[in-house]
Coordinates of C-alpha atoms and ligand atoms in Angstrom, one line a residue:
Chain A
M1 CA -10.4 15.3 -16.7
F2 CA -6.6 14.8 -16.4
K3 CA -4.1 17.1 -18.2
V4 CA -0.4 16.2 -17.7
S5 CA 2.2 18.5 -19.0
D6 CA 6.1 17.9 -19.2
L7 CA 5.8 15.4 -16.2
R8 CA 9.2 14.4 -15.0
F9 CA 10.1 12.1 -12.1
K10 CA 13.2 10.6 -10.7
Y11 CA 13.3 8.0 -7.9
P12 CA 15.4 9.2 -5.0
G13 CA 18.8 7.5 -5.5
N14 CA 18.5 7.0 -9.2
K15 CA 20.7 8.8 -11.6
E16 CA 18.4 9.2 -14.5
D17 CA 14.8 10.5 -14.7
T18 CA 12.4 7.6 -14.9
I19 CA 9.7 9.8 -16.5
K20 CA 11.3 12.1 -19.0
G21 CA 8.9 14.9 -19.7
I22 CA 5.6 13.4 -20.8
S23 CA 2.4 15.2 -21.7
F24 CA -1.0 13.8 -22.4
G25 CA -4.6 14.2 -21.2
F26 CA -7.9 12.2 -21.2
D27 CA -11.5 13.2 -20.8
K28 CA -14.4 12.1 -18.7
G29 CA -16.0 8.9 -20.1
E30 CA -12.8 7.8 -21.9
I31 CA -10.8 4.6 -21.4
F32 CA -7.3 5.9 -21.9
G33 CA -4.6 3.2 -22.5
F34 CA -1.1 3.5 -21.1
L35 CA 0.9 0.9 -23.0
G36 CA 4.5 0.0 -23.0
P37 CA 7.0 -2.7 -22.4
S38 CA 7.9 -3.6 -18.8
G39 CA 10.1 -1.3 -16.7
M40 CA 9.4 1.7 -18.9
G41 CA 7.6 3.8 -16.3
K42 CA 3.9 3.0 -16.6
S43 CA 3.3 2.1 -13.0
T44 CA 5.4 5.1 -12.0
T45 CA 3.1 7.4 -14.0
Q46 CA 0.0 5.8 -12.4
K47 CA 1.5 6.5 -9.0
L48 CA 2.2 10.0 -9.8
L49 CA -1.4 10.5 -11.1
T50 CA -2.7 8.9 -7.9
R51 CA -0.4 11.0 -5.7
I52 CA 1.5 8.0 -4.2
L53 CA 4.7 9.5 -5.5
K54 CA 5.3 13.2 -5.0
N55 CA 8.0 15.6 -5.9
Y56 CA 7.5 15.4 -9.6
G57 CA 8.4 18.1 -12.1
G58 CA 5.9 19.4 -14.6
E59 CA 2.2 19.8 -14.0
I60 CA -0.8 17.5 -13.4
I61 CA -4.1 19.1 -13.7
Y62 CA -7.2 17.3 -12.5
R63 CA -10.7 18.7 -13.1
G64 CA -9.2 22.1 -13.9
K65 CA -7.1 22.4 -10.7
D66 CA -3.5 21.4 -9.8
L67 CA -3.5 18.0 -8.5
K68 CA -1.3 19.2 -5.6
S69 CA -4.0 21.6 -4.4
Y70 CA -6.5 18.9 -3.4
D71 CA -6.7 17.3 0.0
K72 CA -7.3 13.6 0.7
S73 CA -11.0 13.9 0.0
I74 CA -10.1 13.6 -3.7
F75 CA -9.9 9.9 -3.1
K76 CA -13.7 9.7 -2.5
D77 CA -14.2 9.5 -6.3
V78 CA -11.0 7.7 -7.3
G79 CA -10.5 3.9 -7.5
V80 CA -7.0 2.5 -7.7
G81 CA -6.0 -1.0 -8.7
F82 CA -2.4 -1.7 -8.0
E83 CA -0.2 -4.0 -10.0
M84 CA 0.5 -6.3 -7.1
P85 CA -2.6 -7.1 -5.1
V86 CA -2.6 -5.2 -1.8
L87 CA -4.8 -7.0 0.6
F88 CA -4.7 -8.1 4.2
T89 CA -3.8 -11.9 3.8
K90 CA -5.0 -12.9 7.2
L91 CA -8.4 -11.4 6.8
T92 CA -11.2 -12.8 4.5
A93 CA -12.1 -11.4 1.2
M94 CA -15.3 -9.9 2.7
E95 CA -13.4 -8.4 5.7
N96 CA -10.9 -6.8 3.4
L97 CA -13.6 -5.2 1.3
K98 CA -15.7 -4.1 4.2
F99 CA -12.8 -2.5 5.9
Y100 CA -11.9 -0.5 2.8
R101 CA -15.6 0.3 1.9
D102 CA -16.2 1.9 5.3
L103 CA -13.3 4.3 4.9
Y104 CA -15.4 6.1 2.3
P105 CA -18.6 8.1 2.7
K106 CA -20.3 6.2 0.0
G107 CA -19.5 2.6 -0.6
A108 CA -20.4 0.2 -3.4
K109 CA -22.5 -2.9 -2.8
I110 CA -20.1 -5.8 -2.3
K111 CA -22.2 -8.7 -3.3
P112 CA -22.8 -7.9 -6.9
I113 CA -19.1 -7.2 -7.5
L114 CA -18.0 -10.4 -5.9
E115 CA -20.6 -12.4 -7.7
R116 CA -19.6 -11.0 -11.0
L117 CA -16.0 -11.8 -10.4
G118 CA -16.8 -15.3 -9.2
L119 CA -15.5 -14.8 -5.7
W120 CA -18.8 -14.7 -3.7
E121 CA -18.6 -18.3 -2.7
D122 CA -15.1 -17.7 -1.4
R123 CA -15.9 -14.5 0.5
N124 CA -15.2 -16.0 3.9
K125 CA -12.0 -17.5 3.0
R126 CA -8.8 -15.9 4.1
V127 CA -7.0 -14.1 1.3
A128 CA -3.8 -16.1 2.1
A129 CA -5.6 -19.1 0.8
F130 CA -6.6 -17.4 -2.5
S131 CA -4.8 -18.3 -5.8
K132 CA -2.9 -15.7 -7.7
G133 CA -5.9 -15.1 -10.0
M134 CA -8.4 -14.8 -7.2
K135 CA -6.2 -12.2 -5.5
S136 CA -6.0 -10.2 -8.8
R137 CA -9.7 -10.2 -9.0
L138 CA -10.2 -9.3 -5.4
N139 CA -7.7 -6.5 -6.0
F140 CA -9.9 -5.3 -8.8
A141 CA -13.0 -5.5 -6.5
R142 CA -11.1 -3.4 -4.0
A143 CA -10.6 -0.7 -6.6
L144 CA -14.3 -0.5 -7.3
I145 CA -15.3 -0.5 -3.6
N146 CA -16.0 3.3 -3.3
D147 CA -18.1 3.3 -6.4
P148 CA -15.6 5.6 -8.0
E149 CA -15.9 8.0 -11.0
I150 CA -12.4 7.4 -12.3
L151 CA -10.5 4.2 -12.1
F152 CA -6.8 3.7 -12.3
L153 CA -5.9 0.1 -13.2
D154 CA -2.4 -1.3 -13.4
E155 CA -2.3 -4.4 -15.4
P156 CA -5.8 -5.5 -14.3
T157 CA -5.8 -8.7 -16.4
S158 CA -2.3 -9.9 -15.5
G159 CA -2.5 -13.4 -13.9
L160 CA -6.0 -14.1 -15.0
D161 CA -7.1 -17.0 -17.1
P162 CA -8.9 -16.0 -20.4
T163 CA -12.4 -16.4 -18.9
N164 CA -11.8 -14.1 -15.9
A165 CA -9.8 -11.6 -18.1
R166 CA -12.9 -11.5 -20.2
I167 CA -15.1 -10.8 -17.1
V168 CA -12.8 -8.1 -15.9
K169 CA -12.6 -6.5 -19.3
D170 CA -16.4 -6.6 -19.6
M171 CA -16.6 -4.8 -16.2
I172 CA -14.2 -2.2 -17.3
S173 CA -16.3 -1.4 -20.4
G174 CA -19.4 -1.5 -18.2
F175 CA -17.9 1.0 -15.9
R176 CA -17.2 3.3 -18.8
E177 CA -20.7 2.9 -20.2
N178 CA -22.1 4.1 -16.9
G179 CA -20.1 7.3 -17.3
G180 CA -16.8 6.3 -15.6
T181 CA -13.4 7.3 -16.8
V182 CA -10.5 4.8 -16.9
F183 CA -6.7 5.1 -17.0
L184 CA -5.5 1.6 -17.9
T185 CA -1.9 0.7 -17.7
T186 CA -0.9 -2.5 -19.5
H187 CA 1.7 -4.1 -21.7
L188 CA -1.0 -6.2 -23.5
M189 CA -1.9 -4.8 -27.0
H190 CA -5.0 -6.9 -27.1
D191 CA -6.5 -5.3 -24.0
V192 CA -5.8 -1.9 -25.5
D193 CA -7.4 -2.8 -28.8
E194 CA -10.6 -4.1 -27.1
L195 CA -11.1 -1.5 -24.4
C196 CA -9.4 1.8 -25.1
D197 CA -10.6 4.9 -26.9
R198 CA -7.0 6.3 -27.1
V199 CA -3.7 4.9 -26.2
A200 CA -0.3 6.3 -25.3
F201 CA 2.8 4.3 -26.0
I202 CA 5.4 4.8 -23.5
A203 CA 9.1 3.6 -23.8
D204 CA 12.1 4.7 -21.8
G205 CA 10.1 7.2 -19.9
E206 CA 8.9 9.0 -23.0
I207 CA 5.7 8.9 -25.0
R208 CA 6.2 7.6 -28.5
E209 CA 2.8 8.0 -29.8
I210 CA -0.8 8.9 -28.8
S211 CA -3.6 7.7 -31.0
S212 CA -6.7 5.5 -31.1
P213 CA -6.2 1.8 -31.7
K214 CA -8.0 2.0 -35.0
N215 CA -5.9 4.9 -36.3
L216 CA -2.8 2.9 -35.4
K217 CA -4.0 -0.1 -37.3
L218 CA -4.7 2.1 -40.3
R219 CA -1.4 3.7 -40.2
Y220 CA 0.8 0.9 -39.4
G221 CA -1.4 -1.8 -40.8
K222 CA -0.4 -3.3 -44.2
R223 CA -2.8 -5.6 -46.0
E224 CA -0.8 -8.1 -48.1
I225 CA -0.9 -11.5 -49.8
R226 CA 2.0 -13.7 -49.4
L227 CA 2.7 -16.6 -51.7
E228 CA 5.1 -19.5 -51.7
Y229 CA 5.6 -21.4 -54.9
R230 CA 7.9 -24.0 -56.4
E231 CA 10.5 -22.8 -58.9
G232 CA 12.2 -26.0 -60.0
E233 CA 13.7 -27.5 -56.9
R234 CA 13.6 -24.2 -54.9
L235 CA 10.8 -22.6 -52.8
E236 CA 10.2 -19.0 -53.8
K237 CA 8.2 -16.3 -52.0
A238 CA 6.3 -13.3 -53.2
V239 CA 4.4 -10.6 -51.5
F240 CA 1.6 -8.5 -53.1
D241 CA -0.3 -5.5 -51.8
M242 CA -3.9 -6.5 -51.3
D243 CA -5.4 -3.1 -52.3
T244 CA -3.8 -3.1 -55.7
L245 CA -4.2 -6.7 -56.2
K246 CA -6.7 -6.7 -59.0
E247 CA -4.4 -4.7 -61.3
N248 CA -1.4 -6.7 -60.5
E249 CA -0.5 -8.9 -63.6
N250 CA 2.4 -10.6 -61.8
F251 CA 0.1 -12.0 -59.2
F252 CA -2.2 -13.6 -61.8
K253 CA 0.7 -14.9 -63.8
L254 CA 2.0 -16.6 -60.7
L255 CA -1.3 -18.0 -59.9
R256 CA -1.8 -19.5 -63.4
G257 CA 1.8 -20.5 -64.1
K258 CA 3.4 -21.9 -60.8
D259 CA 2.8 -24.7 -58.4
L260 CA 1.6 -22.9 -55.2
V261 CA 2.7 -24.3 -51.8
T262 CA 1.0 -21.7 -49.5
I263 CA -1.1 -18.6 -49.8
H264 CA -1.7 -16.2 -46.9
S265 CA -3.3 -13.0 -46.4
G266 CA -2.0 -10.8 -43.5
E267 CA -2.6 -7.6 -41.7
T268 CA 0.2 -6.1 -39.5
T269 CA -0.6 -7.6 -36.1
L270 CA -1.1 -5.5 -33.0
D271 CA 2.0 -7.0 -31.6
E272 CA 4.1 -5.9 -34.7
I273 CA 2.7 -2.4 -34.1
F274 CA 3.8 -2.5 -30.5
I275 CA 7.3 -3.5 -31.5
K276 CA 7.4 -0.8 -34.2
V277 CA 6.2 2.0 -32.0
T278 CA 8.2 1.1 -28.8
G279 CA 11.2 -0.5 -30.4
V280 CA 10.8 -3.4 -27.9
K281 CA 9.4 -6.9 -28.3
S282 CA 6.1 -7.3 -26.4
D283 CA 6.5 -9.9 -23.7
E284 CA 3.3 -11.7 -24.6
Chain B
M1 CA -19.3 4.9 10.8
N2 CA -16.6 7.5 11.5
K3 CA -13.5 7.0 9.4
F4 CA -11.3 6.9 12.4
L5 CA -13.3 4.4 14.2
V6 CA -13.3 2.1 11.1
L7 CA -9.5 2.4 11.1
L8 CA -9.2 1.7 14.8
K9 CA -11.5 -1.3 14.5
G10 CA -9.5 -2.5 11.6
D11 CA -6.3 -2.1 13.6
Q12 CA -7.7 -4.0 16.5
S13 CA -9.1 -6.9 14.5
R14 CA -5.8 -7.2 12.7
M15 CA -3.9 -7.2 15.9
R16 CA -6.0 -10.2 16.8
R17 CA -5.7 -12.0 13.5
Y18 CA -2.0 -11.6 13.4
G19 CA -1.7 -13.0 17.0
I20 CA -0.2 -9.8 18.4
T21 CA -3.1 -9.4 20.9
Y22 CA -2.5 -12.9 22.2
A23 CA 1.2 -12.3 22.6
S24 CA 0.3 -9.2 24.7
L25 CA -2.2 -11.2 26.8
A26 CA 0.3 -13.9 27.3
A27 CA 2.7 -11.3 28.7
S28 CA -0.1 -10.0 31.1
I29 CA -0.6 -13.6 32.4
L30 CA 3.1 -13.8 33.1
W31 CA 2.8 -10.6 35.1
I32 CA -0.1 -12.0 36.9
I33 CA 2.0 -14.9 37.9
V34 CA 4.6 -12.5 39.1
I35 CA 2.0 -10.6 41.2
Q36 CA 0.8 -13.9 42.7
L37 CA 4.4 -14.6 43.7
T38 CA 5.0 -11.1 45.2
N39 CA 4.8 -10.5 48.8
A40 CA 1.6 -8.6 49.6
A41 CA 3.5 -6.0 51.5
E42 CA 5.7 -5.3 48.4
I43 CA 2.9 -5.2 45.8
D44 CA 2.4 -1.5 45.8
R45 CA 6.0 -0.9 45.1
F46 CA 6.3 -3.5 42.3
F47 CA 3.0 -2.9 40.5
P48 CA 4.1 0.2 38.7
L49 CA 7.3 -1.5 37.5
M50 CA 5.3 -4.3 35.8
L51 CA 3.0 -1.8 34.1
F52 CA 5.9 0.3 33.2
V53 CA 7.5 -2.6 31.2
D54 CA 4.3 -3.2 29.4
A55 CA 3.5 0.4 28.6
T56 CA 6.9 1.2 27.4
M57 CA 8.5 -1.9 25.7
M58 CA 5.3 -3.6 24.8
S59 CA 3.9 -0.5 23.2
F60 CA 7.0 -0.1 21.2
L61 CA 7.0 -3.7 20.1
L62 CA 3.3 -3.9 19.2
V63 CA 3.2 -1.0 16.9
G64 CA 6.5 -2.1 15.4
V65 CA 5.2 -5.6 14.6
A66 CA 1.8 -4.3 13.4
M67 CA 3.6 -2.0 11.0
M68 CA 6.0 -4.6 9.8
F69 CA 3.1 -6.9 8.9
E70 CA 1.5 -4.0 7.0
K71 CA 4.8 -3.5 5.2
Q72 CA 4.9 -7.1 4.1
E73 CA 1.5 -6.8 2.6
S74 CA 2.0 -3.2 1.2
A75 CA -1.2 -2.3 3.1
L76 CA 0.0 1.3 3.5
K77 CA -0.2 1.8 -0.3
S78 CA -3.9 1.1 -0.3
M79 CA -4.5 3.4 2.6
L80 CA -2.8 6.2 0.7
V81 CA -5.4 6.2 -1.9
T82 CA -8.3 6.4 0.5
P83 CA -9.7 9.6 2.1
I84 CA -7.9 9.0 5.4
S85 CA -5.1 11.2 6.4
K86 CA -1.8 10.3 8.0
H87 CA -3.0 11.6 11.2
H88 CA -5.9 9.3 11.2
Y89 CA -3.5 6.5 10.5
L90 CA -0.9 7.4 13.2
M91 CA -3.5 8.2 15.8
S92 CA -5.2 4.9 15.2
K93 CA -1.9 3.1 15.8
I94 CA -1.3 5.1 19.0
V95 CA -4.8 4.6 20.4
T96 CA -4.4 0.8 19.6
G97 CA -1.3 0.9 21.7
I98 CA -2.9 2.8 24.5
I99 CA -6.0 0.4 24.5
S100 CA -3.7 -2.6 24.7
S101 CA -1.8 -1.1 27.7
I102 CA -4.9 -0.3 29.4
I103 CA -6.3 -3.8 29.1
T104 CA -3.1 -5.0 30.6
L105 CA -3.5 -2.5 33.4
L106 CA -7.1 -3.6 34.1
L107 CA -6.1 -7.3 34.1
L108 CA -3.2 -6.8 36.4
G109 CA -4.9 -4.1 38.5
S110 CA -8.0 -6.1 39.1
Y111 CA -6.0 -9.2 40.1
G112 CA -3.8 -7.1 42.4
V113 CA -6.7 -5.5 44.0
A114 CA -8.8 -8.6 44.5
F115 CA -6.0 -11.0 45.7
K116 CA -3.2 -8.8 46.9
S117 CA -4.9 -5.8 48.5
L118 CA -3.2 -3.5 46.1
S119 CA -4.0 0.1 46.8
I120 CA -3.8 2.5 43.9
N121 CA -5.0 5.7 42.4
Y122 CA -7.1 4.5 39.6
F123 CA -7.4 7.6 37.4
G124 CA -3.8 8.4 38.0
I125 CA -2.6 5.1 36.8
I126 CA -4.8 5.1 33.8
G127 CA -3.5 8.5 32.8
A128 CA 0.1 7.4 33.4
V129 CA -0.3 4.3 31.3
A130 CA -2.0 6.1 28.5
L131 CA 0.8 8.8 28.4
A132 CA 3.5 6.3 28.6
S133 CA 1.9 4.2 25.9
F134 CA 1.6 7.3 23.7
V135 CA 5.2 8.1 24.0
Y136 CA 6.5 4.7 23.4
T137 CA 4.2 4.0 20.5
C138 CA 5.4 7.2 18.8
M139 CA 9.0 5.8 19.4
G140 CA 8.0 2.5 18.0
I141 CA 6.6 4.2 14.8
L142 CA 9.8 6.3 14.4
F143 CA 12.1 3.3 14.8
T144 CA 9.9 1.2 12.5
Y145 CA 10.4 3.9 9.8
K146 CA 14.1 3.1 10.2
S147 CA 13.9 -0.6 10.3
K148 CA 13.9 -2.6 7.1
D149 CA 12.7 -5.9 8.8
F150 CA 11.8 -7.6 12.0
T151 CA 15.4 -8.3 12.9
V152 CA 16.4 -4.8 12.8
L153 CA 13.3 -3.7 14.8
I154 CA 14.1 -6.3 17.6
M155 CA 17.6 -5.0 17.7
W156 CA 16.3 -1.4 18.2
L157 CA 14.1 -2.7 21.0
M158 CA 17.0 -4.5 22.7
L159 CA 19.2 -1.4 22.5
F160 CA 16.3 0.6 23.9
F161 CA 15.9 -1.7 26.7
L162 CA 19.6 -1.6 27.5
L163 CA 19.9 2.2 27.3
L164 CA 16.5 3.3 28.7
A165 CA 15.0 0.6 30.9
V166 CA 18.0 -1.1 32.5
P167 CA 19.4 2.1 34.1
T168 CA 16.0 3.0 35.5
I169 CA 15.6 -0.4 37.0
L170 CA 19.1 -0.4 38.4
Q171 CA 18.3 3.0 40.0
M172 CA 15.0 1.8 41.4
F173 CA 16.6 -1.1 43.2
Q174 CA 19.3 1.3 44.4
I175 CA 22.1 -0.6 42.7
I176 CA 23.3 2.7 41.3
T177 CA 23.0 5.4 43.8
A178 CA 25.4 8.1 42.6
D179 CA 23.8 11.6 42.6
W180 CA 25.0 12.6 39.2
F181 CA 23.2 9.6 37.8
K182 CA 19.9 10.8 39.1
Y183 CA 20.3 14.0 37.0
V184 CA 21.3 12.1 33.9
Q185 CA 18.1 10.0 34.4
Y186 CA 16.0 13.2 34.1
I187 CA 16.4 13.0 30.3
N188 CA 15.5 9.3 30.2
P189 CA 11.8 9.2 29.4
T190 CA 11.6 5.7 30.9
Q191 CA 12.7 7.1 34.3
S192 CA 9.9 9.8 33.8
V193 CA 7.4 7.1 33.1
L194 CA 8.3 5.3 36.2
T195 CA 8.1 8.4 38.4
V196 CA 4.7 9.2 37.1
M197 CA 3.5 5.6 37.7
N198 CA 5.0 5.4 41.1
A199 CA 3.1 8.6 42.0
T200 CA -0.1 6.6 41.8
V201 CA 0.8 4.1 44.5
M202 CA 3.2 6.0 46.8
A203 CA 4.4 9.4 47.8
V204 CA 7.0 10.8 45.5
D205 CA 8.8 14.1 45.3
K206 CA 6.4 16.8 44.0
A207 CA 9.1 18.5 41.9
D208 CA 10.1 15.2 40.5
L209 CA 6.6 14.4 39.5
V210 CA 6.0 17.7 37.9
I211 CA 9.2 17.6 35.9
S212 CA 8.6 14.0 34.8
L213 CA 5.1 14.7 33.7
G214 CA 6.0 17.9 31.9
Y215 CA 8.8 16.1 30.2
L216 CA 6.6 13.2 29.0
L217 CA 3.9 15.6 27.6
L218 CA 6.7 17.6 25.8
I219 CA 8.3 14.5 24.2
A220 CA 5.0 13.1 23.3
A221 CA 4.3 16.2 21.2
I222 CA 7.8 16.2 19.7
L223 CA 7.7 12.5 18.9
Y224 CA 4.3 12.7 17.3
Y225 CA 5.5 15.7 15.3
F226 CA 8.3 13.7 13.9
A227 CA 6.2 10.6 13.3
A228 CA 3.8 12.8 11.2
R229 CA 6.6 14.6 9.4
N230 CA 8.6 11.5 8.4
F231 CA 5.5 9.6 7.4
D232 CA 5.6 10.9 3.8
K233 CA 9.2 9.9 3.4
Y234 CA 8.6 6.5 4.9
S235 CA 5.6 5.9 2.6
M236 CA 7.5 7.1 -0.4
K237 CA 10.3 4.7 0.4
E238 CA 8.1 1.8 1.0
L239 CA 5.8 2.4 -1.8
G240 CA 8.0 3.7 -4.6
G241 CA 8.6 0.2 -5.9
E242 CA 6.2 -2.6 -6.5
Ligands
ADP301 N1 11.2 2.4 -6.0 C1 12.0 2.5 -7.0 N2 13.2 3.0 -6.8 C2 14.0 3.2 -7.9 N3 13.7 2.8 -9.2 C3 12.4 2.3 -9.4 C4 11.6 2.2 -8.3 N4 10.4 1.7 -8.9 C5 10.6 1.5 -10.2 N5 11.9 2.0 -10.5 C6 12.5 1.9 -11.8 O1 11.6 2.8 -12.7 C7 11.5 2.2 -13.9 C8 10.1 2.1 -14.3 O2 9.4 1.2 -13.4 P1 7.8 1.0 -13.6 O3 7.1 2.3 -13.6 O4 7.4 0.1 -12.5 O5 7.7 0.3 -15.1 P2 6.4 -0.4 -15.7 O6 5.2 -0.3 -14.9 O7 6.3 0.3 -17.0 O8 6.8 -1.8 -15.8 C9 12.2 0.8 -13.9 O9 13.4 0.9 -14.6 C10 12.4 0.6 -12.4 O10 13.6 -0.1 -12.2
MG302 MG1 4.1 -1.8 -14.1

């Protein structure tokens, strides 16, 4: 559906390119994660794909044609969720959604979306009176307002409590199950793990890795057993590979001969993979 | 509903919600008081002057304030990812300005006709107000592109008033009478607006009227062209960052 080759972008006035020649693609029906630490160019990439920023280098192909060759009617099928909620604060939730819906030839039904997001009761309140989480949810509703075929979401779960984050994530998977395509920008490894078919890691404007979450875990994941035991007055540690454990004599010797303090099994966590791939500590 | 009408309706309802419409109505009421205080014999002469201030300065201010509110709410960003074009967007702003000026015209005009026996060319004045409002809304858009906040915008407006409106008013009251000044004033669109408006209530020099009208139409086209051309740059600048 999208094919990006050697994409480069520099903000006017900046010295260095923010996006330094990235290439990736994703297909219809896929949830493609775009993951990376803050300030690395995720939102910038989304803005390039949604034509908010122009004057890029390289090529973006959408449904087989250069993105630049489309006119504004391209947005009939595209839903965009911005990182910061963009809403008219003096209008009510309903007025906001109706305004945007009517700008499209076909619109979504507002009621089910708001009900699902728990905002139906508050539909006649002005957005200025909404909490941060409510604004985020309404912002997500706005992205769905034209019943799009492809969704761009920039940190859709940020600022949401776990219950509402769950609802939003379920709606994203539901959207895909109905044939939709999603480009999901996030810095949260867990969102990627739950939702994405494939994920690109971006750091410093470059793509470090593109893979499926499952492959990543296989590749970077180490299954191991960690023991702490007493050696006289001292506390000692030992680590064993889980997969070769049954042939490991040292392990059994320790078990029989020492006083154990703790015993843990561990897999490399998603956050550790994030740090390994990007070289930056996840902010979660 | 037609996309453009949706935009226009949205602009109108936001003008009301943000209190801009009421500010404009308050200004009309002030003018009505002025009409009430004006000697009936003089009303024909002063009526265009009142409308002229509304159609020029108010148009400039209204669109500027509306766009500043949009900027604060990053509303443009969400418009950019809808099927509406920049021409839809700009024209909706311009038509909103024109509607507002025409409402003022109707309020002031009906009061003047009813209570002060104002005599006026109705179609002429509607056309003149619409044209003036078009020109000054475009200027408002262009200067909003250049203003980073309300304060800068208001400064532009004051400068505008000093450079464009004050000379015209001084000339009208024959405080400045020099001949050369009259020629300089031909390049002042505010003077052209006043000439065109005056033509609807009194006899004016034919050549003057034709030149002024032609000039206004020309700069309307030029200003709109630049408003559309710089729109992309403006939106890039506003929307590049979160
Ligand atoms: N409008 C802008 N002008 C200049 N630099 C910008 C602008 N917007 C973002 N940047 C810079 O581009 C980099 C990437 O930003 P962004 O794409 O928002 O990162 P992310 O979404 O990954 O957190 C940052 O270093 C940021 O400072
Ligand atoms: Mg971002």
